[in-house]
Amino acid sequence: LPPLGLDPRARPAELEHAVRARFDEQCVASTQQRPARPTSRPPAPAYTLWGDAWDGDEADGRFRPAALLDASEVLRALVARRGTTMRVLDIGCGDSAFLVDAHERLGLPWSQLLGVGAEDERARGADGATLLPDSSFALFNAEALDGPLFAPESRHGRFDLIVSWSTSWHLVDPLGSLCAALDILASPGGVLLIHGVPFSHTAPGESAADAAGGAA
């Protein structure tokens, strides 16, 4: 795919200020949360895309699920085709279940997996240690994907699969962040799976709650 061309580095000053303020609010909120409880088993990844189609006429028709796409199965298929040299990024990784599963079930090394988020919500084992190691996690603003963490000289480079589930609802500039993920971070032939992009939520002060969303 060609670059989308909406560079987050060209944001108006008002929008950039709102982006930074939102991230600061999330980080402060995360420090006030209770510590995560250790778990005896890893959480199961639940990254599924779905679509609806109208089935029937106007009188008795209804929306029915038209397609389901499981991100873990997409990754499995990519690994089967490309091998375990794949690099995977989870933007807004939450409990880190997707990346932990990629390591434990598919054998991808931690060095090729990276999760970022405004809060550290990683699941912990019975010993209290995070299941996703610190080397594969960064407390990072998902709206600053052009920052030093992903600079060409950094160890992270570009990614063969980028996933982000229900993170865009929390962003001030979701479309700019989506463009950055594709233009800056995706490797040639890379796959981008994004769920819950509020396409109409594009300016400071707008609420994402009632915005039209979608999956890509």
Coordinates of C-alpha atoms in Angstrom, one line a residue:
L1 CA 0.0 0.0 0.0
P2 CA 1.2 3.5 -0.7
P3 CA 1.8 5.9 2.3
L4 CA -1.4 7.5 3.6
G5 CA 0.5 10.8 3.8
L6 CA -0.9 12.3 7.0
D7 CA 2.2 13.0 9.0
P8 CA 1.7 13.3 12.7
R9 CA 4.8 15.6 12.8
A10 CA 2.7 18.2 10.9
R11 CA -0.1 18.4 13.5
P12 CA -1.4 21.9 14.3
A13 CA -0.1 23.2 17.7
E14 CA -3.5 23.0 19.3
L15 CA -3.9 19.3 18.3
E16 CA -0.4 18.4 19.4
H17 CA -1.0 20.1 22.8
A18 CA -4.2 18.0 23.1
V19 CA -2.3 14.8 22.2
R20 CA 0.3 15.4 24.9
A21 CA -2.3 16.3 27.5
R22 CA -4.3 13.2 26.9
F23 CA -1.2 11.0 27.3
D24 CA -0.3 12.7 30.5
E25 CA -3.8 12.2 31.9
Q26 CA -3.6 8.5 31.1
C27 CA -0.2 8.1 32.7
V28 CA -1.3 9.8 35.9
A29 CA -4.4 7.7 36.1
S30 CA -2.3 4.5 35.7
T31 CA -0.2 5.4 38.7
Q32 CA -3.3 5.6 40.9
Q33 CA -4.6 2.1 39.9
R34 CA -4.3 -0.9 42.2
P35 CA -1.4 -3.2 41.4
A36 CA -2.1 -6.0 39.0
R37 CA -3.0 -9.3 40.5
P38 CA -0.8 -12.3 39.7
T39 CA -2.4 -15.0 37.6
S40 CA -1.9 -18.7 37.5
R41 CA -2.4 -18.9 33.8
P42 CA -1.7 -16.5 30.9
P43 CA -4.7 -14.6 29.6
A44 CA -6.0 -15.7 26.2
P45 CA -5.7 -13.3 23.4
A46 CA -9.0 -11.9 22.2
Y47 CA -8.2 -9.9 19.1
T48 CA -11.1 -10.6 16.7
L49 CA -12.3 -8.5 13.8
W50 CA -15.9 -8.9 12.7
G51 CA -18.3 -7.4 10.2
D52 CA -22.0 -7.2 9.8
A53 CA -24.1 -7.7 6.6
W54 CA -27.8 -6.9 6.1
D55 CA -29.7 -10.2 5.6
G56 CA -33.2 -10.1 4.3
D57 CA -35.6 -7.3 3.2
E58 CA -36.7 -4.2 5.0
A59 CA -39.5 -6.1 6.8
D60 CA -37.7 -9.0 8.4
G61 CA -34.1 -8.3 7.7
R62 CA -31.4 -8.0 10.3
F63 CA -27.7 -7.5 10.6
R64 CA -25.8 -10.8 10.9
P65 CA -22.1 -11.5 11.4
A66 CA -20.5 -11.6 7.9
A67 CA -16.9 -12.4 8.7
L68 CA -14.6 -13.1 11.6
L69 CA -10.9 -12.6 11.5
D70 CA -8.7 -13.7 14.5
A71 CA -5.4 -11.7 14.7
S72 CA -3.7 -14.7 16.3
E73 CA -4.6 -16.9 13.4
V74 CA -3.4 -14.2 11.0
L75 CA -0.1 -14.2 12.8
R76 CA 0.1 -18.0 12.7
A77 CA -0.4 -18.0 9.0
L78 CA 2.3 -15.3 8.5
V79 CA 4.7 -17.2 10.6
A80 CA 4.0 -20.4 8.6
R81 CA 4.8 -18.4 5.4
R82 CA 7.6 -16.1 6.6
G83 CA 9.2 -18.0 9.5
T84 CA 10.0 -16.9 13.0
T85 CA 12.0 -13.9 11.9
M86 CA 8.8 -11.8 11.9
R87 CA 8.6 -8.7 14.0
V88 CA 5.3 -7.8 15.7
L89 CA 4.1 -4.6 17.3
D90 CA 1.0 -4.3 19.6
I91 CA -0.1 -0.7 20.0
G92 CA -2.0 -0.4 23.3
C93 CA -1.0 -4.0 24.3
G94 CA -3.1 -4.1 27.5
D95 CA -2.5 -7.3 29.4
S96 CA 0.0 -8.4 26.7
A97 CA -1.9 -11.6 26.0
F98 CA -1.4 -11.3 22.2
L99 CA 2.4 -11.0 22.4
V100 CA 2.7 -13.6 25.1
D101 CA 0.8 -16.0 22.9
A102 CA 3.0 -15.2 20.0
H103 CA 6.1 -16.1 22.0
E104 CA 4.7 -19.2 23.8
R105 CA 2.6 -20.8 21.0
L106 CA 4.4 -19.6 17.9
G107 CA 8.0 -19.4 19.2
L108 CA 8.7 -15.8 18.2
P109 CA 11.6 -14.5 20.2
W110 CA 11.0 -11.6 22.7
S111 CA 13.5 -9.5 20.8
Q112 CA 11.1 -9.4 17.8
L113 CA 8.0 -8.5 19.9
L114 CA 7.1 -5.1 21.2
G115 CA 4.1 -3.8 23.1
V116 CA 3.5 -0.1 23.8
G117 CA 0.9 1.6 25.9
A118 CA 0.1 4.6 28.1
E119 CA -0.4 2.3 31.1
D120 CA 1.4 -0.8 32.2
E121 CA -1.4 -3.3 32.4
R122 CA 0.7 -6.4 31.6
A123 CA -0.5 -9.7 33.2
R124 CA 1.7 -11.2 35.8
G125 CA 2.6 -14.7 36.7
A126 CA 2.1 -16.4 40.0
D127 CA 5.5 -15.1 41.1
G128 CA 4.4 -11.5 40.3
A129 CA 6.7 -11.0 37.3
T130 CA 5.2 -9.6 34.2
L131 CA 4.6 -12.2 31.5
L132 CA 5.8 -9.8 28.8
P133 CA 9.4 -8.9 29.8
D134 CA 10.5 -5.3 30.2
S135 CA 12.7 -5.6 27.1
S136 CA 9.5 -6.1 25.0
F137 CA 7.4 -3.3 26.5
A138 CA 7.5 0.5 26.4
L139 CA 5.4 3.0 28.3
F140 CA 4.8 5.2 25.2
N141 CA 2.4 7.6 23.6
A142 CA 0.7 5.8 20.7
E143 CA 0.2 9.2 19.0
A144 CA 4.0 9.8 18.9
L145 CA 5.0 6.9 16.7
D146 CA 7.5 9.1 14.9
G147 CA 9.4 9.5 18.2
P148 CA 12.9 8.2 19.1
L149 CA 11.6 4.7 20.2
F150 CA 11.1 4.0 16.5
A151 CA 13.9 6.0 14.9
P152 CA 15.8 4.2 12.1
E153 CA 18.8 3.8 14.4
S154 CA 16.8 2.1 17.2
R155 CA 16.8 -1.6 17.6
H156 CA 13.1 -1.9 16.9
G157 CA 13.1 -1.0 13.2
R158 CA 10.0 -1.8 11.1
F159 CA 7.4 -4.5 11.8
D160 CA 5.8 -7.3 9.7
L161 CA 2.6 -7.2 11.7
I162 CA 1.1 -4.3 13.6
V163 CA -2.0 -4.8 15.7
S164 CA -4.1 -2.4 17.8
W165 CA -7.4 -3.2 19.4
S166 CA -9.8 -0.6 20.8
T167 CA -6.9 1.8 21.4
S168 CA -7.9 4.5 18.9
W169 CA -11.0 5.4 20.9
H170 CA -8.6 6.9 23.5
L171 CA -6.6 9.0 21.1
V172 CA -7.0 12.6 20.1
D173 CA -5.7 12.1 16.6
P174 CA -6.5 8.5 15.7
L175 CA -6.2 8.9 12.0
G176 CA -2.8 10.5 12.2
S177 CA -1.6 7.7 14.4
L178 CA -3.0 5.1 12.0
C179 CA -1.1 6.8 9.1
A180 CA 2.1 6.8 11.2
A181 CA 1.7 3.1 11.9
L182 CA 1.5 2.4 8.2
D183 CA 4.0 5.0 6.9
I184 CA 6.7 4.8 9.5
L185 CA 6.5 1.4 11.2
A186 CA 5.2 -1.2 8.7
S187 CA 7.7 -3.1 6.7
P188 CA 7.2 -3.6 2.9
G189 CA 4.5 -6.1 2.6
G190 CA 3.6 -5.7 6.3
V191 CA 0.2 -6.3 7.7
L192 CA -1.7 -3.7 9.8
L193 CA -4.8 -4.9 11.8
I194 CA -6.6 -2.1 13.6
H195 CA -9.9 -2.4 15.5
G196 CA -12.1 0.4 16.6
V197 CA -10.9 3.4 14.6
P198 CA -13.3 6.4 15.3
F199 CA -13.0 7.9 11.8
S200 CA -15.1 11.0 12.6
H201 CA -13.2 11.8 15.8
T202 CA -10.5 14.0 14.3
A203 CA -10.3 17.2 16.3
P204 CA -9.6 18.4 19.9
G205 CA -12.7 18.5 22.0
E206 CA -14.7 16.0 20.0
S207 CA -15.9 12.9 21.8
A208 CA -15.1 9.5 20.4
A209 CA -18.0 7.9 22.3
D210 CA -20.5 8.5 19.5
A211 CA -18.0 8.6 16.6
A212 CA -18.4 6.2 13.7
G213 CA -15.8 3.4 14.0
G214 CA -14.4 0.7 11.9
A215 CA -11.8 -2.0 11.5
A216 CA -9.0 -2.1 8.9

